[in-house]
Short mmCIF file of N, CA and C in Angstrom, two decimals:
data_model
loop_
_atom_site.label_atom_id
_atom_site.label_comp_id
_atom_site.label_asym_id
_atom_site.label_seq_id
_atom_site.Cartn_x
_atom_site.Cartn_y
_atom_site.Cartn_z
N UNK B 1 0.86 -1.19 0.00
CA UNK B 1 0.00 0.00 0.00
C UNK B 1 0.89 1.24 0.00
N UNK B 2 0.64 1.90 -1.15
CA UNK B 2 1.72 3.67 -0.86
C UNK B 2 0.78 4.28 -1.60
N UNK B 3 0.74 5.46 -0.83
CA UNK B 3 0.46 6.96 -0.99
C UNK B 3 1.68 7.48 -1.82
N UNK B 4 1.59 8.09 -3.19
CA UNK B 4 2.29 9.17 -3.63
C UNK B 4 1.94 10.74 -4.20
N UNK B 5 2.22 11.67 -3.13
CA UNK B 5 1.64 13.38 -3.29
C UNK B 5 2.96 13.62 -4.02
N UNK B 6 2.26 14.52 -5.02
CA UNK B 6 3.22 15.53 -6.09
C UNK B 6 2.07 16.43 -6.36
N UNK B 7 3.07 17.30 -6.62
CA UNK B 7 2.65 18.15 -7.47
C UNK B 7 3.02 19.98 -6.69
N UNK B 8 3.85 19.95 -5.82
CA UNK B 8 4.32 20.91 -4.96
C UNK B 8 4.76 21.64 -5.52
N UNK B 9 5.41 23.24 -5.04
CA UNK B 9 6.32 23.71 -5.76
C UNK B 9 6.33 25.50 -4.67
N UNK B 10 6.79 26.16 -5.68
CA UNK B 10 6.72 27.64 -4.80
C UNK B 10 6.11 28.20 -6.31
N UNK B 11 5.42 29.45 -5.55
CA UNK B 11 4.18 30.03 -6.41
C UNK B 11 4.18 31.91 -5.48
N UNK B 12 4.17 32.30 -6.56
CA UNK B 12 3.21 34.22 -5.65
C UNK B 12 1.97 33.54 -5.13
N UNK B 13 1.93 34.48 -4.31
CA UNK B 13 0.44 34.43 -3.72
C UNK B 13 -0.96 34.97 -4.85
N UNK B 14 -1.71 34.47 -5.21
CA UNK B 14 -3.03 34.20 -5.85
C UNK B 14 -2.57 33.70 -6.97
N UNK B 15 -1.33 32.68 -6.82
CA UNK B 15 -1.28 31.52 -8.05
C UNK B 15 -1.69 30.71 -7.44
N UNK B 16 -1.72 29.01 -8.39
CA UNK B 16 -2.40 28.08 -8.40
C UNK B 16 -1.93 26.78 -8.27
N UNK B 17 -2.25 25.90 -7.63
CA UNK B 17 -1.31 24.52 -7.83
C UNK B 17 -2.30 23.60 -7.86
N UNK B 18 -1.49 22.35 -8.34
CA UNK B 18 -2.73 21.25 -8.26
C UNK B 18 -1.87 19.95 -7.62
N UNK B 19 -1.99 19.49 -6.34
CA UNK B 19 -2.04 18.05 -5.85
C UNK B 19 -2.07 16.94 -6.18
N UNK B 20 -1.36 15.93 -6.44
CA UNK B 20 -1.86 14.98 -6.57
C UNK B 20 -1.71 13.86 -5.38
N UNK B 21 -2.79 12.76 -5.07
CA UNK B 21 -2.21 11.44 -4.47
C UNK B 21 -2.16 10.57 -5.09
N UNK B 22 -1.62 9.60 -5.47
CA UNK B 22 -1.21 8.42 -6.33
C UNK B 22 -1.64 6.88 -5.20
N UNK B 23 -2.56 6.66 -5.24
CA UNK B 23 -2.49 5.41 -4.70
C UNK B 23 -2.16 4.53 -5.41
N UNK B 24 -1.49 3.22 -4.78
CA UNK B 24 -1.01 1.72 -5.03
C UNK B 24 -1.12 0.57 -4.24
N UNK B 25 -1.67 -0.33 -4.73
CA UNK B 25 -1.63 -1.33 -4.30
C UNK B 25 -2.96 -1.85 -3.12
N UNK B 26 -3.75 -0.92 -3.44
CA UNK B 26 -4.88 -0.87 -3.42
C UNK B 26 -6.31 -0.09 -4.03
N UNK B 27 -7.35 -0.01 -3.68
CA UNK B 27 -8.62 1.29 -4.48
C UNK B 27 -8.72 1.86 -3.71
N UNK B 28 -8.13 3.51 -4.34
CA UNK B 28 -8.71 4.59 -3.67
C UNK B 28 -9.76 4.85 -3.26
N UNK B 29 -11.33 4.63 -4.28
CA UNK B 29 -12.53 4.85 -4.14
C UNK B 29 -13.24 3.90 -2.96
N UNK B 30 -12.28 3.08 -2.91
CA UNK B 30 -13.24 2.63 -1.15
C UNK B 30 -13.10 3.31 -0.62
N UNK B 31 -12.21 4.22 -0.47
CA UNK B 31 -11.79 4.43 1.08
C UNK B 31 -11.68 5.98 1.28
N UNK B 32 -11.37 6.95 2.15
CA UNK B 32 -11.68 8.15 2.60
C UNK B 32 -10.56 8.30 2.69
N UNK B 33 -9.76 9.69 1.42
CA UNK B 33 -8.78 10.26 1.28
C UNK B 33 -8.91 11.78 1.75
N UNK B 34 -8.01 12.24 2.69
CA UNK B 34 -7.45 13.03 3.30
C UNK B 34 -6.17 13.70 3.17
N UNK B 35 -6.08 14.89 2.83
CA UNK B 35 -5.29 16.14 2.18
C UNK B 35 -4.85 16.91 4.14
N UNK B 36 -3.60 17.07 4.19
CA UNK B 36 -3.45 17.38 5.44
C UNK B 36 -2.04 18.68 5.06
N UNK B 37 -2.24 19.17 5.98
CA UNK B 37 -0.86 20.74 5.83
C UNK B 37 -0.02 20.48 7.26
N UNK B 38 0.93 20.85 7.15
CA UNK B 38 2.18 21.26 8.70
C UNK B 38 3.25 22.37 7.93
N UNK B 39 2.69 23.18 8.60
CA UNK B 39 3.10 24.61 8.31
C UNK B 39 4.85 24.61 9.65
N UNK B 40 5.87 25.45 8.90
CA UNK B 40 6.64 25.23 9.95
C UNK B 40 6.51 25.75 11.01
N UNK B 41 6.84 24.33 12.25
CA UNK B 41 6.94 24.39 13.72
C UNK B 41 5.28 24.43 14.05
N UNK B 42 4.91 23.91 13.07
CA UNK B 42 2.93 23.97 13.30
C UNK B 42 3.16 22.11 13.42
N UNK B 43 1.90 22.11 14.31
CA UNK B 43 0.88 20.93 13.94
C UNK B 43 0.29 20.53 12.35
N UNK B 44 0.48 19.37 11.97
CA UNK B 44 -0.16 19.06 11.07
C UNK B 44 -1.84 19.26 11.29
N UNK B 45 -2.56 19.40 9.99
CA UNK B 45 -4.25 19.85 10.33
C UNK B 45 -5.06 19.33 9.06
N UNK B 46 -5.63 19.21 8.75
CA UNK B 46 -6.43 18.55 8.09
C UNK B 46 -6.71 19.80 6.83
N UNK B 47 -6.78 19.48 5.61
CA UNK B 47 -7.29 20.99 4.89
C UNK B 47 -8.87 20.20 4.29
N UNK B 48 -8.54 19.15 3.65
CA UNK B 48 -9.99 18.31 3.19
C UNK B 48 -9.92 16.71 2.71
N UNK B 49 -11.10 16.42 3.06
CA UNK B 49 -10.77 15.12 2.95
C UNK B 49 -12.13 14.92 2.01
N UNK B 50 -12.34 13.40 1.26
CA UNK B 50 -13.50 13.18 0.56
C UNK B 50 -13.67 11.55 1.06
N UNK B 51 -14.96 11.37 1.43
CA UNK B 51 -15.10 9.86 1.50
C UNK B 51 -15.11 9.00 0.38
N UNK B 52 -15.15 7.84 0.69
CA UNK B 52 -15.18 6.80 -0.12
C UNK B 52 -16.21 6.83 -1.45
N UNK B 53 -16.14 6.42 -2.78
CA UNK B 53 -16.65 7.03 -4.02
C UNK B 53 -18.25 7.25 -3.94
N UNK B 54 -18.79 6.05 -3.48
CA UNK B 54 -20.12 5.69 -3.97
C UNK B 54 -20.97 6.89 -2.57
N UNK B 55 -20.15 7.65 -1.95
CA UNK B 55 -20.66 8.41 -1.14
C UNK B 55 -20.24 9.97 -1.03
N UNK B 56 -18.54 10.29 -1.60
CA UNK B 56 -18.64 11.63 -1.85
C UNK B 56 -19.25 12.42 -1.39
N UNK B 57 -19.22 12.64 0.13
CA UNK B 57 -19.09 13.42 0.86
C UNK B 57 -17.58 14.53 1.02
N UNK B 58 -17.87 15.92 1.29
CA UNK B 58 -16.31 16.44 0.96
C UNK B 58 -16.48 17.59 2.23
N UNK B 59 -15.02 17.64 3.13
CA UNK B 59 -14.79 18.50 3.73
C UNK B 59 -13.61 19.54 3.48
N UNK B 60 -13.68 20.87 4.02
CA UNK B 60 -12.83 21.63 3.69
C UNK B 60 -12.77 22.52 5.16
N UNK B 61 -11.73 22.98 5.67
CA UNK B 61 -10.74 23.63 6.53
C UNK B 61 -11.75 24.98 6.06
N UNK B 62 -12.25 26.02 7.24
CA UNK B 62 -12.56 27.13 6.72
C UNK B 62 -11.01 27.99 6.56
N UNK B 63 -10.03 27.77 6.89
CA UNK B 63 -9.47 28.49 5.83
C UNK B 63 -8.86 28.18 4.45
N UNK B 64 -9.70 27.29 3.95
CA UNK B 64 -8.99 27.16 2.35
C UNK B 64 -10.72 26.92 2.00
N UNK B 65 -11.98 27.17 2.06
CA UNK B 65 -13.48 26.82 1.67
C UNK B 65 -13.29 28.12 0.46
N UNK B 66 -13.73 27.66 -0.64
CA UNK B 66 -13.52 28.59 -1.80
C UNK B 66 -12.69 28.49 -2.39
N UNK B 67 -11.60 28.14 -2.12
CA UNK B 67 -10.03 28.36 -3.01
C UNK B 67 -9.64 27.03 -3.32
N UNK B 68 -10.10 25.71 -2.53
CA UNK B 68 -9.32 24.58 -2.87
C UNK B 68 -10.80 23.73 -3.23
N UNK B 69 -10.27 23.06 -4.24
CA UNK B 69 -11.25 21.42 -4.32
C UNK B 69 -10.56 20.48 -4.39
N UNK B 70 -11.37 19.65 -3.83
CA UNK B 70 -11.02 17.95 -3.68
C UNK B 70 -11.54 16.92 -4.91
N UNK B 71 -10.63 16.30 -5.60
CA UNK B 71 -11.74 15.63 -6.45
C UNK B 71 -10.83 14.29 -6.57
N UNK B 72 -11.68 13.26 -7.32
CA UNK B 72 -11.20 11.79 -7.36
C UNK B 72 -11.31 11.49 -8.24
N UNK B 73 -10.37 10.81 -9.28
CA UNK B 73 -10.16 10.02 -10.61
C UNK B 73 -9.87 8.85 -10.04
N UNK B 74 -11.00 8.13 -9.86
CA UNK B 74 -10.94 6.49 -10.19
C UNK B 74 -10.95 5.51 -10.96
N UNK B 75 -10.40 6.01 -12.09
CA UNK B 75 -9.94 5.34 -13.41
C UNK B 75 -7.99 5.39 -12.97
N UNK B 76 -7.83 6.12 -12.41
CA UNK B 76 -6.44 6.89 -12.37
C UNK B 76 -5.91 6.47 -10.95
N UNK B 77 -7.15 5.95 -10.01
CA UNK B 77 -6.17 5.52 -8.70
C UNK B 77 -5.85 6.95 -8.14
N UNK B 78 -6.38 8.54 -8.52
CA UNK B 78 -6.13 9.33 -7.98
C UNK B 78 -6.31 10.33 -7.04
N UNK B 79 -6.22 10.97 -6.30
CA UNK B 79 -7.45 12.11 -5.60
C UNK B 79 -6.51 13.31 -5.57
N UNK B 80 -7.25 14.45 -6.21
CA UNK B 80 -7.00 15.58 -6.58
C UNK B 80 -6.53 16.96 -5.51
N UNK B 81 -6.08 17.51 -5.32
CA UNK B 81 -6.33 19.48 -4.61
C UNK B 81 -5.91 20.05 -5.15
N UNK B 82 -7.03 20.70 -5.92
CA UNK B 82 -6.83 22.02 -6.97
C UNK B 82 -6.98 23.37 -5.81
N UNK B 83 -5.49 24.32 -5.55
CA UNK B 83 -5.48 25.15 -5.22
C UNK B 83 -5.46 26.42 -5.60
N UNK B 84 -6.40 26.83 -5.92
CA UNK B 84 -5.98 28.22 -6.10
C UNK B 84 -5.97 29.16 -5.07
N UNK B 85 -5.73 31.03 -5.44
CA UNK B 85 -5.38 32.16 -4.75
C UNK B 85 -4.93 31.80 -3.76
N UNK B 86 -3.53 30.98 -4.14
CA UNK B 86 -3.07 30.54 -2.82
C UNK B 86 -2.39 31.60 -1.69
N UNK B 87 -2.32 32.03 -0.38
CA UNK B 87 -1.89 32.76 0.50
C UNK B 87 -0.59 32.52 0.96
N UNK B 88 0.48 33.20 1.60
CA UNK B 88 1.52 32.75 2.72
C UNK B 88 0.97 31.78 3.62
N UNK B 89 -0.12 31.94 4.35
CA UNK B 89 -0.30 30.94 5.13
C UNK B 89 -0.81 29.75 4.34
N UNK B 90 -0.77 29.04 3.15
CA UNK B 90 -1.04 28.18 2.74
C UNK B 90 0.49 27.33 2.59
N UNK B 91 0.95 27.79 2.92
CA UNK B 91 2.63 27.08 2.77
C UNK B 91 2.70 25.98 3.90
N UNK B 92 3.28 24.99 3.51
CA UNK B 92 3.78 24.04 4.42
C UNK B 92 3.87 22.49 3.75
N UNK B 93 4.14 21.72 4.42
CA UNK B 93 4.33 20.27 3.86
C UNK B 93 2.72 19.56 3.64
N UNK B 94 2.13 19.31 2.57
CA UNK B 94 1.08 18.99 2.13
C UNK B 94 1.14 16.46 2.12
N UNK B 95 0.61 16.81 3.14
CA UNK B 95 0.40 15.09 2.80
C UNK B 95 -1.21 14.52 2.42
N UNK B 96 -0.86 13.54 1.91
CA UNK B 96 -2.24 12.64 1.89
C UNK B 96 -2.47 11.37 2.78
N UNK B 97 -3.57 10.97 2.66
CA UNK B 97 -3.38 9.53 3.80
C UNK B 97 -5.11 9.16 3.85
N UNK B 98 -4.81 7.76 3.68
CA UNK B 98 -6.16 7.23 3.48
C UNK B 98 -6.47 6.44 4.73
N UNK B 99 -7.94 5.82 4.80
CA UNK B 99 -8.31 5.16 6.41
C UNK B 99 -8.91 3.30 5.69
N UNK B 100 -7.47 3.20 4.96
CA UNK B 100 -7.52 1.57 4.28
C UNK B 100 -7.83 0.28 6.04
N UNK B 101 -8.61 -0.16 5.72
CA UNK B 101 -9.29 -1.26 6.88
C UNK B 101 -8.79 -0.19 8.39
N UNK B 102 -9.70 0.95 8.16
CA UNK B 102 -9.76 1.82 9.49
C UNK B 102 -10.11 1.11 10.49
N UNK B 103 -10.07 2.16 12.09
CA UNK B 103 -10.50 1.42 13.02
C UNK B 103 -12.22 1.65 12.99
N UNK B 104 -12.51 3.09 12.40
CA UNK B 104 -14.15 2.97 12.68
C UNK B 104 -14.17 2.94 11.19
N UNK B 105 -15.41 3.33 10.74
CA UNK B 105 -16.59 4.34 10.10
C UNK B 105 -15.71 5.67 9.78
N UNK B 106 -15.19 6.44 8.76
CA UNK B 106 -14.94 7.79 8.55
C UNK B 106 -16.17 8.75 8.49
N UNK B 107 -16.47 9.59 9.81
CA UNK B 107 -17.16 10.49 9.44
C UNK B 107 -16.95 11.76 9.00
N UNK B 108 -17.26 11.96 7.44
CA UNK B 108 -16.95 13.27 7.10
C UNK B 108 -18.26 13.74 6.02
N UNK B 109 -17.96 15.20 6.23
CA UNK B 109 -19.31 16.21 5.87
C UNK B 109 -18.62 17.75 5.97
N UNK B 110 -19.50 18.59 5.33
CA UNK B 110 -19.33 19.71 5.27
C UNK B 110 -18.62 20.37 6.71
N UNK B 111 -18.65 19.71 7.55
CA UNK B 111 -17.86 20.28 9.00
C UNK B 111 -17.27 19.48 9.60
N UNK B 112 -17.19 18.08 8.96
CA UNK B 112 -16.21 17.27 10.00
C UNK B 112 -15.39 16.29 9.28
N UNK B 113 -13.93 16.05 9.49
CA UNK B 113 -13.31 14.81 9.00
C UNK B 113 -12.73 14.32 9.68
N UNK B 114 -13.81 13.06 10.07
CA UNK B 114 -13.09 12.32 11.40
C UNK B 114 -13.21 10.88 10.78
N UNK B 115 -11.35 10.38 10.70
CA UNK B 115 -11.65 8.87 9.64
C UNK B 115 -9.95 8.64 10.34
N UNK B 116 -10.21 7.41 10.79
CA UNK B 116 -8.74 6.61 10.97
C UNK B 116 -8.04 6.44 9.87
N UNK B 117 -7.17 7.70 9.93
CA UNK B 117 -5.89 7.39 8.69
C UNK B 117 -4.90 6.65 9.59
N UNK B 118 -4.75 5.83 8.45
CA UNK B 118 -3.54 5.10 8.88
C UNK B 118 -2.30 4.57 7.80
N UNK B 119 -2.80 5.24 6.93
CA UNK B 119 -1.48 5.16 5.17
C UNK B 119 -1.13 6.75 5.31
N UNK B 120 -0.47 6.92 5.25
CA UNK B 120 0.32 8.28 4.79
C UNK B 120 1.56 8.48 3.86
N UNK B 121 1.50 9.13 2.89
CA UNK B 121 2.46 9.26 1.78
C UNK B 121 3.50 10.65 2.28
N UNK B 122 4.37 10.29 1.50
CA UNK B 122 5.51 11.43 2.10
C UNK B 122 4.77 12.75 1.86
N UNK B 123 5.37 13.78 1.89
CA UNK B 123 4.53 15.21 1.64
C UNK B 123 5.00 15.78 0.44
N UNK B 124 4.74 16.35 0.56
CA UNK B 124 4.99 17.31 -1.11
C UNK B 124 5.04 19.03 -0.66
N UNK B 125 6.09 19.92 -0.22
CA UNK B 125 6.23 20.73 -0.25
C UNK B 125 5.49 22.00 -1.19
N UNK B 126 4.82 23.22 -0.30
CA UNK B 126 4.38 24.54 -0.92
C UNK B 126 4.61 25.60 -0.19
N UNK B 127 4.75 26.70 -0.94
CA UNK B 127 5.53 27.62 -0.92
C UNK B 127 4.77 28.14 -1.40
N UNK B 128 4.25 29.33 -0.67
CA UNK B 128 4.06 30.89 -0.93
C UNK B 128 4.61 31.95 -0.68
N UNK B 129 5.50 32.51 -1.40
CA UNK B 129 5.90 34.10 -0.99
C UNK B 129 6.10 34.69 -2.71
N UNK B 130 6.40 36.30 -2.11
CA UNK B 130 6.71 37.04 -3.26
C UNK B 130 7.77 37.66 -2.88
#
């Protein structure tokens, strides 16, 4: 089972990036993929996560609601974060991580993403400044 995030880079602020996770060695669309930030000397935090396909449910961090989407190519094994007008505070190490044979139920919705991750892919570095 691996998680692979790309798609990082450094950008001005109200440019755009796009995420990727690469799952292997298992299906993404079962399972509830989660987009997470650790800003330096921060806590890692959750920015959005989407449940499992046939339910597509999607959460988002009020500070990225508007600027980022979550989306899933399951032809592709993939799940998406299209960022735009990205900010300084959007900088930090960007991971993914799915809740493959979790301990519960992932509950997530417009205000909550609560799902036993337990795969995590390395991070993928972002950068905002000018």
């Amino acid at each position: 089972v691996q998680l692979q995030a790309s798609g990082g880079g450094s950008v001005q602020p109200g440019g755009s990036l796009r995420l990727s996770c690469a799952a292997s060695g298992f299906t993404s669309h079962y399972t509830a993929i989660g987009w997470f930030r650790q800003a330096p000397g921060k806590e890692r935090k959750e920015v959005s996560c989407i449940s499992k396909s046939r339910d597509d449910r999607i959460y988002y961090s009020e500070s990225v609601k508007g600027r980022f989407t979550i989306s899933r190519d399951s032809a592709k094994n993939t799940v998406y974060l299209q960022m735009n007008n990205l900010k300084p505070e959007d900088t930090g190490v960007y991971y993914c991580a799915t809740d493959l044979e979790g301990a519960y139920t992932p509950a997530i919705s417009t205000t909550e993403c609560d799902a036993a991750f337990n795969y995590w892919g390395k991070g993928t570095q972002v950068t905002v400044s000018s």
